[in-house]
PDB file of C-alpha atoms in Angstrom:
ATOM      1  CA  MET G   1       8.023  -1.343  31.071  1.00  0.00           C
ATOM      2  CA  SER G   2      11.710  -1.487  30.941  1.00  0.00           C
ATOM      3  CA  LEU G   3      13.690  -0.091  28.036  1.00  0.00           C
ATOM      4  CA  PRO G   4      16.342  -2.042  25.945  1.00  0.00           C
ATOM      5  CA  ASP G   5      19.845  -1.533  27.452  1.00  0.00           C
ATOM      6  CA  TYR G   6      23.418  -2.072  26.656  1.00  0.00           C
ATOM      7  CA  GLN G   7      24.073  -5.491  28.596  1.00  0.00           C
ATOM      8  CA  LEU G   8      24.397  -7.702  25.796  1.00  0.00           C
ATOM      9  CA  GLU G   9      27.088  -5.186  24.264  1.00  0.00           C
ATOM     10  CA  GLU G  10      28.896  -4.831  27.454  1.00  0.00           C
ATOM     11  CA  PHE G  11      29.005  -8.683  27.613  1.00  0.00           C
ATOM     12  CA  LEU G  12      30.486  -8.732  24.365  1.00  0.00           C
ATOM     13  CA  ARG G  13      33.043  -6.059  24.978  1.00  0.00           C
ATOM     14  CA  GLY G  14      34.099  -8.029  28.094  1.00  0.00           C
ATOM     15  CA  ARG G  15      35.081 -10.863  25.534  1.00  0.00           C
ATOM     16  CA  GLY G  16      37.112  -8.284  23.579  1.00  0.00           C
ATOM     17  CA  TYR G  17      34.738  -7.164  20.702  1.00  0.00           C
ATOM     18  CA  ARG G  18      34.576  -3.384  20.272  1.00  0.00           C
ATOM     19  CA  ARG G  19      32.726  -2.645  16.862  1.00  0.00           C
ATOM     20  CA  ILE G  20      29.390  -4.309  17.822  1.00  0.00           C
ATOM     21  CA  ALA G  21      26.565  -3.592  15.402  1.00  0.00           C
ATOM     22  CA  GLY G  22      22.857  -3.911  15.949  1.00  0.00           C
ATOM     23  CA  VAL G  23      20.945  -4.923  13.145  1.00  0.00           C
ATOM     24  CA  ASP G  24      16.996  -4.886  12.424  1.00  0.00           C
ATOM     25  CA  GLU G  25      14.806  -4.789   9.652  1.00  0.00           C
ATOM     26  CA  VAL G  26      11.303  -3.099   9.070  1.00  0.00           C
ATOM     27  CA  GLY G  27       8.568  -3.639   6.454  1.00  0.00           C
ATOM     28  CA  ARG G  28       8.031  -7.275   6.412  1.00  0.00           C
ATOM     29  CA  GLY G  29       4.215  -6.859   6.815  1.00  0.00           C
ATOM     30  CA  PRO G  30       3.271  -4.162   4.324  1.00  0.00           C
ATOM     31  CA  LEU G  31       1.571  -4.932   0.981  1.00  0.00           C
ATOM     32  CA  ALA G  32       3.795  -2.476  -1.065  1.00  0.00           C
ATOM     33  CA  GLY G  33       7.307  -0.963  -1.014  1.00  0.00           C
ATOM     34  CA  PRO G  34      10.739  -2.333  -0.354  1.00  0.00           C
ATOM     35  CA  VAL G  35      11.985  -3.925   2.819  1.00  0.00           C
ATOM     36  CA  MET G  36      14.659  -1.947   4.733  1.00  0.00           C
ATOM     37  CA  ALA G  37      17.417  -2.860   7.288  1.00  0.00           C
ATOM     38  CA  ALA G  38      19.727  -0.748   9.212  1.00  0.00           C
ATOM     39  CA  ALA G  39      23.032  -1.606  11.096  1.00  0.00           C
ATOM     40  CA  VAL G  40      24.114   0.629  13.820  1.00  0.00           C
ATOM     41  CA  ILE G  41      27.382   0.708  15.961  1.00  0.00           C
ATOM     42  CA  LEU G  42      26.929   2.904  18.995  1.00  0.00           C
ATOM     43  CA  ASP G  43      29.427   4.951  20.929  1.00  0.00           C
ATOM     44  CA  PRO G  44      29.162   3.417  24.397  1.00  0.00           C
ATOM     45  CA  SER G  45      30.056   6.788  25.908  1.00  0.00           C
ATOM     46  CA  ASP G  46      27.494   8.582  23.944  1.00  0.00           C
ATOM     47  CA  ILE G  47      24.298   6.564  23.620  1.00  0.00           C
ATOM     48  CA  PRO G  48      21.120   8.734  22.773  1.00  0.00           C
ATOM     49  CA  GLU G  49      18.675   8.439  25.718  1.00  0.00           C
ATOM     50  CA  GLY G  50      15.140   6.940  25.125  1.00  0.00           C
ATOM     51  CA  LEU G  51      16.061   4.337  22.449  1.00  0.00           C
ATOM     52  CA  ASN G  52      13.298   1.713  22.170  1.00  0.00           C
ATOM     53  CA  ASP G  53      11.639  -0.364  19.693  1.00  0.00           C
ATOM     54  CA  SER G  54      10.615   1.920  16.895  1.00  0.00           C
ATOM     55  CA  LYS G  55       7.122   0.757  17.069  1.00  0.00           C
ATOM     56  CA  LYS G  56       6.586   1.882  20.650  1.00  0.00           C
ATOM     57  CA  LEU G  57       7.848   5.369  19.805  1.00  0.00           C
ATOM     58  CA  THR G  58       5.626   8.464  18.374  1.00  0.00           C
ATOM     59  CA  GLU G  59       6.631   9.509  14.806  1.00  0.00           C
ATOM     60  CA  LYS G  60       8.079  12.967  16.419  1.00  0.00           C
ATOM     61  CA  ARG G  61      10.328  10.876  18.915  1.00  0.00           C
ATOM     62  CA  ARG G  62      11.659   8.547  16.131  1.00  0.00           C
ATOM     63  CA  ALA G  63      12.569  11.602  14.174  1.00  0.00           C
ATOM     64  CA  VAL G  64      14.373  13.230  17.182  1.00  0.00           C
ATOM     65  CA  LEU G  65      16.365   9.928  18.020  1.00  0.00           C
ATOM     66  CA  GLU G  66      17.211   9.371  14.264  1.00  0.00           C
ATOM     67  CA  GLU G  67      18.725  12.861  14.025  1.00  0.00           C
ATOM     68  CA  GLN G  68      20.782  11.989  17.374  1.00  0.00           C
ATOM     69  CA  LEU G  69      21.936   8.548  15.877  1.00  0.00           C
ATOM     70  CA  LEU G  70      22.928   9.894  12.499  1.00  0.00           C
ATOM     71  CA  ALA G  71      25.139  12.573  14.523  1.00  0.00           C
ATOM     72  CA  ARG G  72      26.636  10.163  17.178  1.00  0.00           C
ATOM     73  CA  ALA G  73      26.572   6.755  16.025  1.00  0.00           C
ATOM     74  CA  GLU G  74      27.901   4.677  12.833  1.00  0.00           C
ATOM     75  CA  VAL G  75      24.572   4.142  10.756  1.00  0.00           C
ATOM     76  CA  ALA G  76      24.258   2.150   7.535  1.00  0.00           C
ATOM     77  CA  ILE G  77      20.929   1.584   5.731  1.00  0.00           C
ATOM     78  CA  ALA G  78      20.013  -0.753   2.653  1.00  0.00           C
ATOM     79  CA  GLU G  79      16.980  -2.158   1.185  1.00  0.00           C
ATOM     80  CA  ALA G  80      15.661  -5.320  -0.804  1.00  0.00           C
ATOM     81  CA  SER G  81      13.219  -4.504  -3.577  1.00  0.00           C
ATOM     82  CA  VAL G  82       9.701  -5.523  -4.368  1.00  0.00           C
ATOM     83  CA  GLU G  83      11.109  -7.711  -7.091  1.00  0.00           C
ATOM     84  CA  GLU G  84      13.489  -9.492  -4.894  1.00  0.00           C
ATOM     85  CA  ILE G  85      10.700 -10.003  -2.235  1.00  0.00           C
ATOM     86  CA  GLU G  86       8.736 -11.694  -5.040  1.00  0.00           C
ATOM     87  CA  GLN G  87      11.602 -13.658  -6.492  1.00  0.00           C
ATOM     88  CA  HIS G  88      12.725 -15.123  -3.173  1.00  0.00           C
ATOM     89  CA  ASN G  89      10.376 -14.339  -0.133  1.00  0.00           C
ATOM     90  CA  ILE G  90      10.119 -11.774   2.590  1.00  0.00           C
ATOM     91  CA  LEU G  91      12.365 -13.250   4.997  1.00  0.00           C
ATOM     92  CA  ARG G  92      15.143 -13.986   2.564  1.00  0.00           C
ATOM     93  CA  ALA G  93      14.678 -10.383   1.064  1.00  0.00           C
ATOM     94  CA  ALA G  94      14.861  -8.975   4.614  1.00  0.00           C
ATOM     95  CA  HIS G  95      18.155 -10.781   5.220  1.00  0.00           C
ATOM     96  CA  PHE G  96      19.391  -9.434   1.860  1.00  0.00           C
ATOM     97  CA  ALA G  97      18.833  -6.032   3.118  1.00  0.00           C
ATOM     98  CA  MET G  98      20.503  -6.699   6.447  1.00  0.00           C
ATOM     99  CA  ILE G  99      23.619  -7.936   4.763  1.00  0.00           C
ATOM    100  CA  ARG G 100      23.860  -5.140   2.539  1.00  0.00           C
ATOM    101  CA  ALA G 101      23.480  -2.602   5.358  1.00  0.00           C
ATOM    102  CA  ILE G 102      26.177  -4.466   7.525  1.00  0.00           C
ATOM    103  CA  ALA G 103      28.598  -4.352   4.288  1.00  0.00           C
ATOM    104  CA  VAL G 104      28.254  -0.369   4.295  1.00  0.00           C
ATOM    105  CA  LEU G 105      29.916   0.020   7.693  1.00  0.00           C
ATOM    106  CA  ASP G 106      33.547   0.643   7.193  1.00  0.00           C
ATOM    107  CA  PRO G 107      35.488  -0.549   8.931  1.00  0.00           C
ATOM    108  CA  ALA G 108      33.429  -3.732   9.189  1.00  0.00           C
ATOM    109  CA  PRO G 109      31.909  -4.512  12.656  1.00  0.00           C
ATOM    110  CA  ASP G 110      33.441  -7.459  14.559  1.00  0.00           C
ATOM    111  CA  TYR G 111      30.157  -8.676  15.999  1.00  0.00           C
ATOM    112  CA  LEU G 112      26.538  -8.475  15.031  1.00  0.00           C
ATOM    113  CA  LEU G 113      23.473  -8.584  17.125  1.00  0.00           C
ATOM    114  CA  ILE G 114      20.574  -9.452  14.798  1.00  0.00           C
ATOM    115  CA  ASP G 115      17.110  -8.895  15.640  1.00  0.00           C
ATOM    116  CA  GLY G 116      15.048 -12.190  15.293  1.00  0.00           C
ATOM    117  CA  ASN G 117      15.813 -15.940  15.662  1.00  0.00           C
ATOM    118  CA  LEU G 118      17.801 -16.329  12.559  1.00  0.00           C
ATOM    119  CA  VAL G 119      21.240 -15.374  11.389  1.00  0.00           C
ATOM    120  CA  PRO G 120      21.175 -14.359   7.557  1.00  0.00           C
ATOM    121  CA  LYS G 121      22.919 -16.778   5.522  1.00  0.00           C
ATOM    122  CA  GLY G 122      26.227 -15.805   3.976  1.00  0.00           C
ATOM    123  CA  LEU G 123      27.295 -13.660   6.853  1.00  0.00           C
ATOM    124  CA  ASP G 124      31.237 -14.380   7.623  1.00  0.00           C
ATOM    125  CA  LEU G 125      31.128 -12.186  10.772  1.00  0.00           C
ATOM    126  CA  PRO G 126      30.504 -13.270  14.283  1.00  0.00           C
ATOM    127  CA  ALA G 127      26.783 -12.894  15.053  1.00  0.00           C
ATOM    128  CA  GLN G 128      23.944 -13.994  17.162  1.00  0.00           C
ATOM    129  CA  PRO G 129      20.290 -13.704  16.847  1.00  0.00           C
ATOM    130  CA  VAL G 130      18.198 -11.949  19.564  1.00  0.00           C
ATOM    131  CA  ILE G 131      14.629 -12.594  19.952  1.00  0.00           C
ATOM    132  CA  LYS G 132      12.602  -9.374  20.290  1.00  0.00           C
ATOM    133  CA  GLY G 133      15.958  -7.818  20.010  1.00  0.00           C
ATOM    134  CA  ASP G 134      14.633  -4.281  19.701  1.00  0.00           C
ATOM    135  CA  THR G 135      13.176  -4.427  23.317  1.00  0.00           C
ATOM    136  CA  ARG G 136      16.450  -5.758  24.689  1.00  0.00           C
ATOM    137  CA  SER G 137      19.431  -4.164  23.045  1.00  0.00           C
ATOM    138  CA  VAL G 138      19.802  -0.558  22.393  1.00  0.00           C
ATOM    139  CA  SER G 139      21.887  -1.215  19.244  1.00  0.00           C
ATOM    140  CA  ILE G 140      19.165  -3.117  17.730  1.00  0.00           C
ATOM    141  CA  ALA G 141      16.561  -0.653  18.676  1.00  0.00           C
ATOM    142  CA  ALA G 142      18.814   2.197  17.324  1.00  0.00           C
ATOM    143  CA  ALA G 143      18.673   0.096  13.916  1.00  0.00           C
ATOM    144  CA  SER G 144      14.873  -0.342  13.991  1.00  0.00           C
ATOM    145  CA  ILE G 145      14.400   3.472  14.483  1.00  0.00           C
ATOM    146  CA  VAL G 146      16.516   4.304  11.495  1.00  0.00           C
ATOM    147  CA  ALA G 147      15.263   1.588   9.153  1.00  0.00           C
ATOM    148  CA  LYS G 148      11.776   2.569   9.981  1.00  0.00           C
ATOM    149  CA  MET G 149      12.370   6.456   9.386  1.00  0.00           C
ATOM    150  CA  HIS G 150      14.047   5.753   6.153  1.00  0.00           C
ATOM    151  CA  ARG G 151      11.487   3.375   4.728  1.00  0.00           C
ATOM    152  CA  ASP G 152       8.516   5.686   5.854  1.00  0.00           C
ATOM    153  CA  ARG G 153      10.229   8.536   3.738  1.00  0.00           C
ATOM    154  CA  ILE G 154      10.371   6.094   0.683  1.00  0.00           C
ATOM    155  CA  MET G 155       6.502   5.303   1.206  1.00  0.00           C
ATOM    156  CA  VAL G 156       5.540   9.184   1.540  1.00  0.00           C
ATOM    157  CA  ASP G 157       7.459   9.787  -1.655  1.00  0.00           C
ATOM    158  CA  LEU G 158       5.799   6.764  -3.574  1.00  0.00           C
ATOM    159  CA  ALA G 159       2.483   8.176  -2.424  1.00  0.00           C
ATOM    160  CA  GLN G 160       2.991  11.296  -4.496  1.00  0.00           C
ATOM    161  CA  GLN G 161       2.973   8.868  -7.570  1.00  0.00           C
ATOM    162  CA  HIS G 162      -0.029   6.902  -6.208  1.00  0.00           C
ATOM    163  CA  PRO G 163      -2.057   9.080  -3.735  1.00  0.00           C
ATOM    164  CA  GLU G 164      -5.294   6.878  -3.792  1.00  0.00           C
ATOM    165  CA  TYR G 165      -3.586   4.208  -1.622  1.00  0.00           C
ATOM    166  CA  GLY G 166      -2.993   6.406   1.343  1.00  0.00           C
ATOM    167  CA  TRP G 167       0.839   5.336   1.707  1.00  0.00           C
ATOM    168  CA  ALA G 168       1.711   8.609   3.212  1.00  0.00           C
ATOM    169  CA  ARG G 169      -0.438   7.614   6.146  1.00  0.00           C
ATOM    170  CA  ASN G 170      -0.478   3.652   6.110  1.00  0.00           C
ATOM    171  CA  LYS G 171       3.222   3.245   4.790  1.00  0.00           C
ATOM    172  CA  GLY G 172       1.923   0.230   2.841  1.00  0.00           C
ATOM    173  CA  TYR G 173       0.545  -1.781   5.734  1.00  0.00           C
ATOM    174  CA  PRO G 174      -2.894  -3.377   4.835  1.00  0.00           C
ATOM    175  CA  THR G 175      -5.256  -0.680   6.359  1.00  0.00           C
ATOM    176  CA  LEU G 176      -8.835  -0.508   5.340  1.00  0.00           C
ATOM    177  CA  GLU G 177      -8.210   2.513   3.129  1.00  0.00           C
ATOM    178  CA  HIS G 178      -5.181   0.693   1.289  1.00  0.00           C
ATOM    179  CA  ARG G 179      -7.145  -2.506   0.946  1.00  0.00           C
ATOM    180  CA  THR G 180     -10.194  -0.654  -0.553  1.00  0.00           C
ATOM    181  CA  ALA G 181      -8.003   1.341  -2.948  1.00  0.00           C
ATOM    182  CA  LEU G 182      -6.495  -2.179  -4.000  1.00  0.00           C
ATOM    183  CA  ARG G 183      -9.779  -3.703  -4.708  1.00  0.00           C
ATOM    184  CA  ASN G 184     -11.091  -0.531  -6.655  1.00  0.00           C
ATOM    185  CA  LEU G 185      -7.879   0.312  -8.633  1.00  0.00           C
ATOM    186  CA  GLY G 186      -5.876  -2.904  -8.711  1.00  0.00           C
ATOM    187  CA  PRO G 187      -2.106  -2.961  -7.664  1.00  0.00           C
ATOM    188  CA  THR G 188       0.670  -0.789  -8.660  1.00  0.00           C
ATOM    189  CA  PRO G 189       4.264  -1.957  -9.671  1.00  0.00           C
ATOM    190  CA  HIS G 190       5.175  -1.151  -6.032  1.00  0.00           C
ATOM    191  CA  HIS G 191       2.771  -3.981  -4.558  1.00  0.00           C
ATOM    192  CA  ARG G 192       4.031  -7.291  -3.471  1.00  0.00           C
ATOM    193  CA  ARG G 193       1.899  -9.539  -5.857  1.00  0.00           C
ATOM    194  CA  SER G 194       2.746 -12.810  -4.163  1.00  0.00           C
ATOM    195  CA  PHE G 195       1.243 -11.322  -0.687  1.00  0.00           C
ATOM    196  CA  LYS G 196      -2.307 -12.928  -0.059  1.00  0.00           C
ATOM    197  CA  PRO G 197      -4.543  -9.746  -0.156  1.00  0.00           C
ATOM    198  CA  VAL G 198      -2.855  -8.626  -3.457  1.00  0.00           C
ATOM    199  CA  HIS G 199      -2.856 -11.971  -4.914  1.00  0.00           C
ATOM    200  CA  ASN G 200      -6.428 -12.534  -4.219  1.00  0.00           C
ATOM    201  CA  ILE G 201      -7.496  -9.331  -6.062  1.00  0.00           C
ATOM    202  CA  LEU G 202      -5.193 -10.173  -8.990  1.00  0.00           C
ATOM    203  CA  TYR G 203      -6.577 -13.531  -9.436  1.00  0.00           C
ATOM    204  CA  GLN G 204     -10.135 -13.193  -8.137  1.00  0.00           C
ATOM    205  CA  GLU G 205     -12.859 -14.596 -10.666  1.00  0.00           C
TER     206      GLU G 205
END
């Protein structure tokens, strides 16, 4: 299977863009915890080898690549809270996180490659959505790795407060362990109460 490459970025560089950021989010599927986004501008002369969709990499490999990216690329990370997920919806909250990550980059990017089929509302920079972008663009793949590593650490930290849910292992995703604890103990303040499995437990007869 082919790895993501730098072709989209090279095409944009040919059109005069230089600060091209890949943007991705992680954490739309879990029942607990924030949604996280990262924006990464790679140095085209110094791209770490082996960048790929974070879901296709081992935790050990993600950790190595994250360290390389933090040393060799421009990296920004941001989140949207459980409260924002509840107040709006998970897609809108993910877009908030993306916009915040992009805003951290200084100087600002001059073009954005955004994973998915939508460009977040409110962006005032040139951008294009890239479906399955973390399998096509190394910049987006880099963002997926950084965002996942950061969110995983948050969930491990939260697991210290609420060890019964297994977040150090499942990172808030709806595993059997997590769902069983949710049924037995109920939700924590970190649970997304609008998500169906959590909602059903809260409002069961």
